[in-house]
PDB file of C-alpha atoms in Angstrom:
ATOM      1  CA  MET A1073      -0.111  -0.440  93.502  1.00  0.00           C
ATOM      2  CA  HIS A1074      -0.666  -4.316  93.665  1.00  0.00           C
ATOM      3  CA  ILE A1075      -4.258  -4.561  92.730  1.00  0.00           C
ATOM      4  CA  CYS A1076      -2.872  -2.020  89.439  1.00  0.00           C
ATOM      5  CA  LYS A1077      -0.280  -4.771  88.981  1.00  0.00           C
ATOM      6  CA  PHE A1078      -2.554  -7.536  89.054  1.00  0.00           C
ATOM      7  CA  PHE A1079      -4.835  -5.894  86.188  1.00  0.00           C
ATOM      8  CA  CYS A1080      -2.186  -4.813  84.035  1.00  0.00           C
ATOM      9  CA  ASN A1081      -0.891  -8.632  83.945  1.00  0.00           C
ATOM     10  CA  PHE A1082      -4.636  -9.936  83.633  1.00  0.00           C
ATOM     11  CA  ALA A1083      -5.040  -7.521  80.556  1.00  0.00           C
ATOM     12  CA  ARG A1084      -1.955  -8.474  79.014  1.00  0.00           C
ATOM     13  CA  LEU A1085      -2.651 -12.147  78.968  1.00  0.00           C
ATOM     14  CA  PHE A1086      -6.264 -11.274  77.574  1.00  0.00           C
ATOM     15  CA  VAL A1087      -4.626  -9.867  74.643  1.00  0.00           C
ATOM     16  CA  LYS A1088      -2.296 -12.205  74.205  1.00  0.00           C
ATOM     17  CA  ILE A1089      -4.679 -15.297  74.245  1.00  0.00           C
ATOM     18  CA  MET A1090      -7.507 -13.034  71.540  1.00  0.00           C
ATOM     19  CA  LYS A1091      -6.488 -13.330  68.134  1.00  0.00           C
ATOM     20  CA  ASN A1092      -7.716 -11.365  65.390  1.00  0.00           C
ATOM     21  CA  ILE A1093      -9.803 -12.869  62.696  1.00  0.00           C
ATOM     22  CA  ALA A1094     -11.020 -11.344  59.385  1.00  0.00           C
ATOM     23  CA  PHE A1095     -14.361 -13.007  57.133  1.00  0.00           C
ATOM     24  CA  ILE A1096     -14.316 -12.074  53.710  1.00  0.00           C
ATOM     25  CA  ILE A1097     -17.487 -12.736  52.219  1.00  0.00           C
ATOM     26  CA  ASN A1098     -18.061 -13.266  48.411  1.00  0.00           C
ATOM     27  CA  PRO A1099     -21.565 -12.425  48.099  1.00  0.00           C
ATOM     28  CA  MET A1100     -21.747 -13.612  44.150  1.00  0.00           C
ATOM     29  CA  SER A1101     -20.202 -17.311  44.948  1.00  0.00           C
ATOM     30  CA  GLY A1102     -22.739 -20.236  45.281  1.00  0.00           C
ATOM     31  CA  THR A1103     -26.311 -20.092  45.610  1.00  0.00           C
ATOM     32  CA  GLN A1104     -27.169 -19.083  49.232  1.00  0.00           C
ATOM     33  CA  ASN A1105     -27.587 -15.872  50.206  1.00  0.00           C
ATOM     34  CA  LYS A1106     -25.338 -14.262  52.545  1.00  0.00           C
ATOM     35  CA  ARG A1107     -26.566 -11.239  54.246  1.00  0.00           C
ATOM     36  CA  LYS A1108     -27.546 -13.153  57.071  1.00  0.00           C
ATOM     37  CA  LEU A1109     -24.275 -14.698  57.819  1.00  0.00           C
ATOM     38  CA  PRO A1110     -22.224 -11.495  59.872  1.00  0.00           C
ATOM     39  CA  LYS A1111     -25.277 -12.716  62.552  1.00  0.00           C
ATOM     40  CA  VAL A1112     -24.516 -16.251  62.208  1.00  0.00           C
ATOM     41  CA  ILE A1113     -20.704 -15.228  62.932  1.00  0.00           C
ATOM     42  CA  GLU A1114     -21.369 -13.045  65.847  1.00  0.00           C
ATOM     43  CA  LYS A1115     -23.690 -15.948  67.520  1.00  0.00           C
ATOM     44  CA  GLU A1116     -21.451 -19.114  66.702  1.00  0.00           C
ATOM     45  CA  LEU A1117     -17.799 -17.396  66.684  1.00  0.00           C
ATOM     46  CA  ASP A1118     -15.764 -17.821  70.406  1.00  0.00           C
ATOM     47  CA  ARG A1119     -15.874 -14.537  71.194  1.00  0.00           C
ATOM     48  CA  THR A1120     -13.316 -15.577  74.276  1.00  0.00           C
ATOM     49  CA  GLN A1121     -10.544 -16.551  71.195  1.00  0.00           C
ATOM     50  CA  TRP A1122     -11.373 -14.385  68.482  1.00  0.00           C
ATOM     51  CA  LEU A1123     -11.826 -10.533  67.687  1.00  0.00           C
ATOM     52  CA  PRO A1124     -13.728 -10.543  64.049  1.00  0.00           C
ATOM     53  CA  ASN A1125     -13.593  -8.093  61.307  1.00  0.00           C
ATOM     54  CA  ILE A1126     -16.215  -8.779  58.444  1.00  0.00           C
ATOM     55  CA  VAL A1127     -15.968  -7.459  54.841  1.00  0.00           C
ATOM     56  CA  PHE A1128     -17.969  -8.319  51.984  1.00  0.00           C
ATOM     57  CA  THR A1129     -16.214  -8.199  48.689  1.00  0.00           C
ATOM     58  CA  GLU A1130     -16.834  -5.622  45.812  1.00  0.00           C
ATOM     59  CA  TYR A1131     -15.259  -6.769  42.614  1.00  0.00           C
ATOM     60  CA  ALA A1132     -13.181  -9.872  41.183  1.00  0.00           C
ATOM     61  CA  GLY A1133      -9.975  -9.780  42.628  1.00  0.00           C
ATOM     62  CA  HIS A1134     -10.829  -7.999  45.772  1.00  0.00           C
ATOM     63  CA  ALA A1135     -10.860 -10.604  47.768  1.00  0.00           C
ATOM     64  CA  VAL A1136      -6.548 -10.878  47.084  1.00  0.00           C
ATOM     65  CA  GLU A1137      -5.878  -7.580  48.279  1.00  0.00           C
ATOM     66  CA  LEU A1138      -8.117  -7.376  51.289  1.00  0.00           C
ATOM     67  CA  ALA A1139      -6.363 -10.651  52.626  1.00  0.00           C
ATOM     68  CA  ARG A1140      -2.868  -9.268  51.737  1.00  0.00           C
ATOM     69  CA  GLN A1141      -3.706  -6.149  53.934  1.00  0.00           C
ATOM     70  CA  TYR A1142      -4.844  -8.353  56.752  1.00  0.00           C
ATOM     71  CA  ALA A1143      -1.808 -10.354  56.290  1.00  0.00           C
ATOM     72  CA  GLN A1144       0.173  -7.284  56.293  1.00  0.00           C
ATOM     73  CA  MET A1145      -1.537  -5.912  59.632  1.00  0.00           C
ATOM     74  CA  GLY A1146      -0.616  -9.051  61.312  1.00  0.00           C
ATOM     75  CA  PHE A1147      -3.825 -10.833  61.778  1.00  0.00           C
ATOM     76  CA  ASP A1148      -3.727 -14.345  62.761  1.00  0.00           C
ATOM     77  CA  ALA A1149      -6.176 -15.602  60.101  1.00  0.00           C
ATOM     78  CA  VAL A1150      -8.423 -14.719  57.111  1.00  0.00           C
ATOM     79  CA  VAL A1151     -11.538 -16.603  56.307  1.00  0.00           C
ATOM     80  CA  ALA A1152     -12.778 -17.056  52.962  1.00  0.00           C
ATOM     81  CA  VAL A1153     -16.491 -17.132  52.765  1.00  0.00           C
ATOM     82  CA  GLY A1154     -17.684 -18.528  49.068  1.00  0.00           C
ATOM     83  CA  GLY A1155     -16.457 -21.420  47.028  1.00  0.00           C
ATOM     84  CA  ASP A1156     -13.074 -22.282  45.660  1.00  0.00           C
ATOM     85  CA  GLY A1157     -12.647 -19.233  43.520  1.00  0.00           C
ATOM     86  CA  THR A1158     -12.971 -16.994  46.834  1.00  0.00           C
ATOM     87  CA  VAL A1159     -10.629 -19.321  48.570  1.00  0.00           C
ATOM     88  CA  ASN A1160      -8.084 -19.198  45.967  1.00  0.00           C
ATOM     89  CA  GLU A1161      -8.329 -15.293  46.159  1.00  0.00           C
ATOM     90  CA  VAL A1162      -7.500 -15.349  49.681  1.00  0.00           C
ATOM     91  CA  ALA A1163      -4.765 -17.954  49.616  1.00  0.00           C
ATOM     92  CA  ARG A1164      -3.038 -15.613  47.053  1.00  0.00           C
ATOM     93  CA  GLY A1165      -2.938 -12.776  49.490  1.00  0.00           C
ATOM     94  CA  LEU A1166      -2.208 -14.957  52.339  1.00  0.00           C
ATOM     95  CA  ARG A1167       0.668 -17.049  50.486  1.00  0.00           C
ATOM     96  CA  ASP A1168       4.280 -17.033  52.056  1.00  0.00           C
ATOM     97  CA  SER A1169       2.855 -15.077  55.571  1.00  0.00           C
ATOM     98  CA  LYS A1170       1.939 -16.092  59.255  1.00  0.00           C
ATOM     99  CA  THR A1171      -1.745 -15.248  58.818  1.00  0.00           C
ATOM    100  CA  ALA A1172      -4.035 -18.648  58.520  1.00  0.00           C
ATOM    101  CA  LEU A1173      -6.359 -19.249  56.046  1.00  0.00           C
ATOM    102  CA  GLY A1174      -9.736 -20.435  57.037  1.00  0.00           C
ATOM    103  CA  ILE A1175     -12.917 -21.491  55.065  1.00  0.00           C
ATOM    104  CA  ILE A1176     -16.863 -21.082  55.095  1.00  0.00           C
ATOM    105  CA  PRO A1177     -17.635 -22.788  52.062  1.00  0.00           C
ATOM    106  CA  MET A1178     -20.635 -21.502  50.389  1.00  0.00           C
ATOM    107  CA  GLY A1179     -19.971 -22.055  46.933  1.00  0.00           C
ATOM    108  CA  SER A1180     -20.872 -24.632  44.529  1.00  0.00           C
ATOM    109  CA  GLY A1181     -17.967 -27.246  44.653  1.00  0.00           C
ATOM    110  CA  ASN A1182     -16.306 -26.451  47.788  1.00  0.00           C
ATOM    111  CA  GLY A1183     -13.383 -28.805  46.764  1.00  0.00           C
ATOM    112  CA  PHE A1184     -10.681 -27.617  48.972  1.00  0.00           C
ATOM    113  CA  ALA A1185     -13.157 -27.501  51.850  1.00  0.00           C
ATOM    114  CA  ARG A1186     -14.590 -30.962  51.487  1.00  0.00           C
ATOM    115  CA  HIS A1187     -10.714 -31.784  51.417  1.00  0.00           C
ATOM    116  CA  LEU A1188     -10.219 -30.533  54.998  1.00  0.00           C
ATOM    117  CA  HIS A1189     -13.483 -31.736  55.945  1.00  0.00           C
ATOM    118  CA  ILE A1190     -14.950 -28.758  56.719  1.00  0.00           C
ATOM    119  CA  PRO A1191     -18.744 -28.900  57.161  1.00  0.00           C
ATOM    120  CA  MET A1192     -20.831 -27.482  54.480  1.00  0.00           C
ATOM    121  CA  VAL A1193     -23.207 -25.716  57.154  1.00  0.00           C
ATOM    122  CA  PRO A1194     -21.950 -22.165  57.805  1.00  0.00           C
ATOM    123  CA  ALA A1195     -22.717 -22.316  61.345  1.00  0.00           C
ATOM    124  CA  ARG A1196     -20.833 -25.633  62.072  1.00  0.00           C
ATOM    125  CA  ALA A1197     -18.274 -24.292  59.983  1.00  0.00           C
ATOM    126  CA  ILE A1198     -17.939 -21.452  62.184  1.00  0.00           C
ATOM    127  CA  GLN A1199     -17.905 -23.453  65.156  1.00  0.00           C
ATOM    128  CA  MET A1200     -15.219 -25.851  63.812  1.00  0.00           C
ATOM    129  CA  LEU A1201     -12.874 -22.644  63.790  1.00  0.00           C
ATOM    130  CA  ASN A1202     -13.153 -22.512  67.233  1.00  0.00           C
ATOM    131  CA  HIS A1203     -11.583 -25.783  68.225  1.00  0.00           C
ATOM    132  CA  SER A1204      -9.108 -25.633  64.889  1.00  0.00           C
ATOM    133  CA  GLU A1205      -5.399 -25.858  64.912  1.00  0.00           C
ATOM    134  CA  VAL A1206      -3.129 -24.026  62.543  1.00  0.00           C
ATOM    135  CA  ILE A1207      -1.395 -26.554  59.634  1.00  0.00           C
ATOM    136  CA  ALA A1208       1.354 -25.983  57.216  1.00  0.00           C
ATOM    137  CA  CYS A1209       0.044 -26.859  53.752  1.00  0.00           C
ATOM    138  CA  ASP A1210       1.055 -26.829  50.093  1.00  0.00           C
ATOM    139  CA  TYR A1211      -0.085 -24.630  47.032  1.00  0.00           C
ATOM    140  CA  GLY A1212       0.567 -24.752  43.297  1.00  0.00           C
ATOM    141  CA  LEU A1213       2.032 -22.516  40.840  1.00  0.00           C
ATOM    142  CA  ALA A1214       0.731 -22.786  37.116  1.00  0.00           C
ATOM    143  CA  ASN A1215       3.068 -20.517  35.512  1.00  0.00           C
ATOM    144  CA  ASP A1216       3.103 -18.577  38.543  1.00  0.00           C
ATOM    145  CA  HIS A1217      -0.931 -18.315  39.121  1.00  0.00           C
ATOM    146  CA  LEU A1218      -1.668 -19.915  42.436  1.00  0.00           C
ATOM    147  CA  PHE A1219      -3.812 -22.766  42.658  1.00  0.00           C
ATOM    148  CA  ILE A1220      -4.866 -24.337  46.425  1.00  0.00           C
ATOM    149  CA  SER A1221      -6.675 -27.471  45.040  1.00  0.00           C
ATOM    150  CA  THR A1222      -6.077 -28.606  41.565  1.00  0.00           C
ATOM    151  CA  CYS A1223      -5.842 -26.942  37.988  1.00  0.00           C
ATOM    152  CA  GLY A1224      -5.807 -28.550  34.808  1.00  0.00           C
ATOM    153  CA  THR A1225      -6.686 -28.542  30.936  1.00  0.00           C
ATOM    154  CA  GLY A1226      -8.855 -30.553  28.481  1.00  0.00           C
ATOM    155  CA  PHE A1227     -12.743 -31.644  29.029  1.00  0.00           C
ATOM    156  CA  ASP A1228     -13.085 -30.353  33.048  1.00  0.00           C
ATOM    157  CA  ALA A1229     -11.329 -26.764  31.881  1.00  0.00           C
ATOM    158  CA  LEU A1230     -13.752 -26.680  28.874  1.00  0.00           C
ATOM    159  CA  ILE A1231     -16.566 -27.384  31.517  1.00  0.00           C
ATOM    160  CA  ALA A1232     -15.241 -24.440  33.809  1.00  0.00           C
ATOM    161  CA  GLU A1233     -14.914 -22.010  31.058  1.00  0.00           C
ATOM    162  CA  GLN A1234     -18.758 -22.582  30.442  1.00  0.00           C
ATOM    163  CA  PHE A1235     -20.163 -22.957  34.172  1.00  0.00           C
ATOM    164  CA  ASP A1236     -18.184 -19.566  34.711  1.00  0.00           C
ATOM    165  CA  GLY A1237     -20.439 -18.169  31.860  1.00  0.00           C
ATOM    166  CA  SER A1238     -23.523 -19.470  33.227  1.00  0.00           C
ATOM    167  CA  THR A1239     -26.178 -17.431  35.198  1.00  0.00           C
ATOM    168  CA  LYS A1240     -27.258 -21.000  36.821  1.00  0.00           C
ATOM    169  CA  ARG A1241     -25.082 -22.568  39.584  1.00  0.00           C
ATOM    170  CA  GLY A1242     -24.947 -25.645  41.383  1.00  0.00           C
ATOM    171  CA  PHE A1243     -24.227 -29.508  40.406  1.00  0.00           C
ATOM    172  CA  LYS A1244     -27.427 -29.747  38.017  1.00  0.00           C
ATOM    173  CA  THR A1245     -26.001 -26.755  35.734  1.00  0.00           C
ATOM    174  CA  TYR A1246     -22.428 -28.522  35.941  1.00  0.00           C
ATOM    175  CA  PHE A1247     -23.873 -32.190  34.921  1.00  0.00           C
ATOM    176  CA  GLU A1248     -26.004 -30.709  31.888  1.00  0.00           C
ATOM    177  CA  LYS A1249     -22.809 -29.041  30.802  1.00  0.00           C
ATOM    178  CA  ILE A1250     -20.953 -32.323  31.116  1.00  0.00           C
ATOM    179  CA  ILE A1251     -23.917 -34.382  28.844  1.00  0.00           C
ATOM    180  CA  LYS A1252     -23.768 -31.496  26.298  1.00  0.00           C
ATOM    181  CA  ASP A1253     -20.365 -31.740  25.385  1.00  0.00           C
ATOM    182  CA  LEU A1254     -18.986 -35.228  26.320  1.00  0.00           C
ATOM    183  CA  VAL A1255     -19.395 -37.037  23.082  1.00  0.00           C
ATOM    184  CA  THR A1256     -18.303 -33.953  20.922  1.00  0.00           C
ATOM    185  CA  TYR A1257     -15.121 -33.246  22.673  1.00  0.00           C
ATOM    186  CA  HIS A1258     -11.700 -33.740  20.784  1.00  0.00           C
ATOM    187  CA  SER A1259      -8.595 -34.814  22.642  1.00  0.00           C
ATOM    188  CA  GLN A1260      -5.561 -33.264  22.492  1.00  0.00           C
ATOM    189  CA  THR A1261      -1.967 -34.731  22.720  1.00  0.00           C
ATOM    190  CA  TYR A1262       0.208 -33.400  25.531  1.00  0.00           C
ATOM    191  CA  HIS A1263       3.967 -33.853  26.588  1.00  0.00           C
ATOM    192  CA  ILE A1264       4.995 -33.853  30.134  1.00  0.00           C
ATOM    193  CA  ILE A1265       8.758 -33.056  30.770  1.00  0.00           C
ATOM    194  CA  GLY A1266      10.674 -32.744  34.139  1.00  0.00           C
ATOM    195  CA  ASP A1267      11.244 -34.198  37.675  1.00  0.00           C
ATOM    196  CA  GLY A1268      12.625 -37.537  35.785  1.00  0.00           C
ATOM    197  CA  LEU A1269       9.565 -37.492  33.755  1.00  0.00           C
ATOM    198  CA  ASP A1270       9.138 -37.578  29.488  1.00  0.00           C
ATOM    199  CA  LEU A1271       6.145 -38.874  28.252  1.00  0.00           C
ATOM    200  CA  GLU A1272       3.494 -37.799  25.215  1.00  0.00           C
ATOM    201  CA  ARG A1273      -0.126 -38.833  26.159  1.00  0.00           C
ATOM    202  CA  LYS A1274      -3.340 -38.067  24.022  1.00  0.00           C
ATOM    203  CA  ALA A1275      -5.816 -37.343  26.604  1.00  0.00           C
ATOM    204  CA  PHE A1276      -9.256 -36.605  27.767  1.00  0.00           C
ATOM    205  CA  LEU A1277      -8.024 -34.352  30.297  1.00  0.00           C
ATOM    206  CA  ILE A1278      -5.189 -33.953  32.694  1.00  0.00           C
ATOM    207  CA  THR A1279      -5.565 -32.617  36.142  1.00  0.00           C
ATOM    208  CA  PHE A1280      -2.536 -31.591  38.598  1.00  0.00           C
ATOM    209  CA  ALA A1281      -3.924 -32.199  41.754  1.00  0.00           C
ATOM    210  CA  ASN A1282      -2.505 -31.020  45.133  1.00  0.00           C
ATOM    211  CA  ALA A1283      -5.857 -31.812  47.033  1.00  0.00           C
ATOM    212  CA  GLY A1284      -7.999 -34.829  46.351  1.00  0.00           C
ATOM    213  CA  GLN A1285     -11.135 -33.262  44.586  1.00  0.00           C
ATOM    214  CA  TRP A1286     -12.721 -31.095  41.950  1.00  0.00           C
ATOM    215  CA  GLY A1287     -15.758 -30.527  44.405  1.00  0.00           C
ATOM    216  CA  TYR A1288     -19.069 -32.078  44.828  1.00  0.00           C
ATOM    217  CA  GLU A1289     -17.156 -34.961  46.539  1.00  0.00           C
ATOM    218  CA  ALA A1290     -15.576 -36.030  42.746  1.00  0.00           C
ATOM    219  CA  TYR A1291     -12.459 -37.365  43.843  1.00  0.00           C
ATOM    220  CA  ILE A1292     -10.050 -37.310  40.992  1.00  0.00           C
ATOM    221  CA  ALA A1293      -7.116 -37.726  43.015  1.00  0.00           C
ATOM    222  CA  PRO A1294      -8.014 -39.887  45.946  1.00  0.00           C
ATOM    223  CA  HIS A1295      -4.693 -40.122  47.478  1.00  0.00           C
ATOM    224  CA  ALA A1296      -3.469 -36.605  47.062  1.00  0.00           C
ATOM    225  CA  SER A1297      -1.576 -34.936  49.788  1.00  0.00           C
ATOM    226  CA  ILE A1298      -1.823 -31.334  50.393  1.00  0.00           C
ATOM    227  CA  GLN A1299       1.425 -31.922  53.086  1.00  0.00           C
ATOM    228  CA  ASP A1300       3.578 -33.910  51.144  1.00  0.00           C
ATOM    229  CA  GLY A1301       5.237 -31.643  48.638  1.00  0.00           C
ATOM    230  CA  HIS A1302       4.022 -33.483  45.691  1.00  0.00           C
ATOM    231  CA  MET A1303       1.141 -33.155  43.265  1.00  0.00           C
ATOM    232  CA  ASP A1304      -0.496 -36.213  41.744  1.00  0.00           C
ATOM    233  CA  ILE A1305      -0.971 -35.674  37.994  1.00  0.00           C
ATOM    234  CA  CYS A1306      -3.931 -37.405  36.703  1.00  0.00           C
ATOM    235  CA  MET A1307      -4.554 -38.303  32.970  1.00  0.00           C
ATOM    236  CA  MET A1308      -7.669 -39.621  31.491  1.00  0.00           C
ATOM    237  CA  SER A1309      -7.570 -41.577  28.715  1.00  0.00           C
ATOM    238  CA  SER A1310      -8.641 -40.168  25.343  1.00  0.00           C
ATOM    239  CA  SER A1311     -10.678 -43.331  24.918  1.00  0.00           C
ATOM    240  CA  ALA A1312     -12.762 -42.143  28.176  1.00  0.00           C
ATOM    241  CA  ILE A1313     -15.983 -41.478  26.707  1.00  0.00           C
ATOM    242  CA  LEU A1314     -16.019 -45.670  26.197  1.00  0.00           C
ATOM    243  CA  GLY A1315     -15.927 -46.021  30.317  1.00  0.00           C
ATOM    244  CA  ALA A1316     -17.935 -42.670  30.969  1.00  0.00           C
ATOM    245  CA  ALA A1317     -20.416 -44.559  33.294  1.00  0.00           C
ATOM    246  CA  SER A1318     -17.646 -46.590  35.459  1.00  0.00           C
ATOM    247  CA  LEU A1319     -15.526 -43.306  35.452  1.00  0.00           C
ATOM    248  CA  ALA A1320     -18.064 -41.384  36.763  1.00  0.00           C
ATOM    249  CA  ALA A1321     -19.052 -43.638  39.771  1.00  0.00           C
ATOM    250  CA  ARG A1322     -15.398 -44.255  40.528  1.00  0.00           C
ATOM    251  CA  LEU A1323     -14.923 -40.420  40.589  1.00  0.00           C
ATOM    252  CA  PHE A1324     -17.510 -40.877  43.726  1.00  0.00           C
ATOM    253  CA  THR A1325     -16.426 -43.880  45.318  1.00  0.00           C
ATOM    254  CA  LYS A1326     -12.718 -42.462  45.464  1.00  0.00           C
ATOM    255  CA  THR A1327     -11.315 -45.227  43.005  1.00  0.00           C
ATOM    256  CA  ILE A1328     -11.105 -43.640  39.850  1.00  0.00           C
ATOM    257  CA  ASP A1329      -7.150 -44.117  40.285  1.00  0.00           C
ATOM    258  CA  LYS A1330      -7.843 -47.663  39.713  1.00  0.00           C
ATOM    259  CA  SER A1331      -9.922 -47.545  36.112  1.00  0.00           C
ATOM    260  CA  LEU A1332      -8.121 -48.584  33.198  1.00  0.00           C
ATOM    261  CA  PHE A1333      -8.969 -45.397  31.670  1.00  0.00           C
ATOM    262  CA  MET A1334      -6.963 -43.103  34.249  1.00  0.00           C
ATOM    263  CA  ASP A1335      -2.996 -42.909  34.801  1.00  0.00           C
ATOM    264  CA  THR A1336      -1.406 -41.169  37.670  1.00  0.00           C
ATOM    265  CA  ILE A1337       2.016 -39.994  38.557  1.00  0.00           C
ATOM    266  CA  ARG A1338       3.494 -37.928  41.076  1.00  0.00           C
ATOM    267  CA  ALA A1339       5.710 -35.010  40.447  1.00  0.00           C
ATOM    268  CA  LYS A1340       7.209 -31.791  42.288  1.00  0.00           C
ATOM    269  CA  ALA A1341       7.687 -29.612  39.016  1.00  0.00           C
ATOM    270  CA  ILE A1342       6.821 -30.285  35.616  1.00  0.00           C
ATOM    271  CA  THR A1343       6.423 -28.823  32.066  1.00  0.00           C
ATOM    272  CA  LEU A1344       3.184 -29.175  30.176  1.00  0.00           C
ATOM    273  CA  ILE A1345       3.424 -28.573  26.329  1.00  0.00           C
ATOM    274  CA  ARG A1346       0.106 -28.700  24.574  1.00  0.00           C
ATOM    275  CA  GLU A1347      -0.532 -28.710  21.107  1.00  0.00           C
ATOM    276  CA  ALA A1348      -2.300 -25.501  20.839  1.00  0.00           C
ATOM    277  CA  GLU A1349      -3.861 -23.043  23.593  1.00  0.00           C
ATOM    278  CA  ALA A1350      -7.230 -24.355  25.474  1.00  0.00           C
ATOM    279  CA  PRO A1351      -9.306 -23.837  28.113  1.00  0.00           C
ATOM    280  CA  PHE A1352      -7.341 -24.045  31.406  1.00  0.00           C
ATOM    281  CA  HIS A1353      -8.767 -23.701  34.958  1.00  0.00           C
ATOM    282  CA  LEU A1354      -7.250 -22.986  38.408  1.00  0.00           C
ATOM    283  CA  ASP A1355      -9.463 -24.364  41.502  1.00  0.00           C
ATOM    284  CA  GLY A1356     -12.260 -24.358  38.687  1.00  0.00           C
ATOM    285  CA  ASP A1357     -12.246 -20.972  37.605  1.00  0.00           C
ATOM    286  CA  PRO A1358     -11.143 -20.717  33.852  1.00  0.00           C
ATOM    287  CA  VAL A1359      -7.956 -18.441  33.166  1.00  0.00           C
ATOM    288  CA  SER A1360      -5.869 -17.719  30.165  1.00  0.00           C
ATOM    289  CA  MET A1361      -3.039 -19.538  29.625  1.00  0.00           C
ATOM    290  CA  GLU A1362      -0.043 -20.078  27.525  1.00  0.00           C
ATOM    291  CA  LYS A1363       0.488 -23.307  25.825  1.00  0.00           C
ATOM    292  CA  ASP A1364       3.203 -24.056  27.565  1.00  0.00           C
ATOM    293  CA  ILE A1365       2.892 -24.366  31.057  1.00  0.00           C
ATOM    294  CA  HIS A1366       5.294 -25.053  34.127  1.00  0.00           C
ATOM    295  CA  ILE A1367       3.715 -26.187  36.778  1.00  0.00           C
ATOM    296  CA  ARG A1368       5.457 -26.723  40.463  1.00  0.00           C
ATOM    297  CA  ILE A1369       3.958 -27.128  44.402  1.00  0.00           C
ATOM    298  CA  VAL A1370       5.164 -24.834  46.752  1.00  0.00           C
ATOM    299  CA  ALA A1371       5.614 -26.797  49.940  1.00  0.00           C
ATOM    300  CA  ASP A1372       4.539 -25.725  53.125  1.00  0.00           C
ATOM    301  CA  GLY A1373       3.665 -22.126  51.730  1.00  0.00           C
ATOM    302  CA  ILE A1374       0.555 -21.431  53.361  1.00  0.00           C
ATOM    303  CA  ARG A1375      -0.894 -21.967  56.857  1.00  0.00           C
ATOM    304  CA  VAL A1376      -4.675 -23.273  56.726  1.00  0.00           C
ATOM    305  CA  LEU A1377      -7.152 -23.638  59.538  1.00  0.00           C
ATOM    306  CA  ALA A1378      -8.238 -27.152  59.976  1.00  0.00           C
ATOM    307  CA  GLU A1379      -9.363 -29.646  62.745  1.00  0.00           C
ATOM    308  CA  LYS A1380      -7.065 -31.738  64.480  1.00  0.00           C
ATOM    309  CA  ARG A1381      -8.315 -35.095  63.673  1.00  0.00           C
ATOM    310  CA  PHE A1382      -6.938 -33.388  59.783  1.00  0.00           C
TER     311      PHE A1382
END
């Protein structure tokens, strides 16, 4: 009887310690082949604390559905395996739930993963999951469409739209499209109101940043925090072409906020009024959006797996 009770208590302890984790793999993101990834997960994941479930997405939006189902089932964590678009979809399925978002970055820019200091090597990213902790993070909404890292309009949104339609991925393709359209792009005038703001600017681009970078270690908002309940509104001057070289250098040295061609302000919620409908992006993915866009930050709206040092 005592032996039976011992094993029952041991079993309860074991079940309590073990956590359910799902890996949602987008086979289409980035340039890396992901067919061997399940074996890497099996090898690197700590099976004394995680019980894994691995699934591949089959169509656009599938990750949202899968993540929502796992959250409803009470999973402890769901890991987005792909780029910022995949992270966005999984976040949409998990927002305002108790299930944590994990990331194995295998996309092109991987902006949100880089902000969290997640390794770009899949095996190391999986190992990080073994000693990560759950932190509460903010996310943003643009006309009720979620973004986890950045959203925006202007030149970067135009490039995102063109990059999305390209058959080639990677930084080289992204850079080529920037060079091609840089000189011919025409800036638009924007009106921003709300949260004590009422300003009008003719801008090359406007980025609303929850996290610090677009991806590729290009920091558009070097001081942005995903835990402060605010967004950084980064407005690049319409004459930015005059300082293109210095702006490019500052992007990669976390000093773009010090440029004469940049203005950064902080807010919790604003309305962006555009002259006309134009390209808009959410976490680097182009979306159709109305001329007027209400953008706000939802504080502590999503749980994220991150290293303790974060």
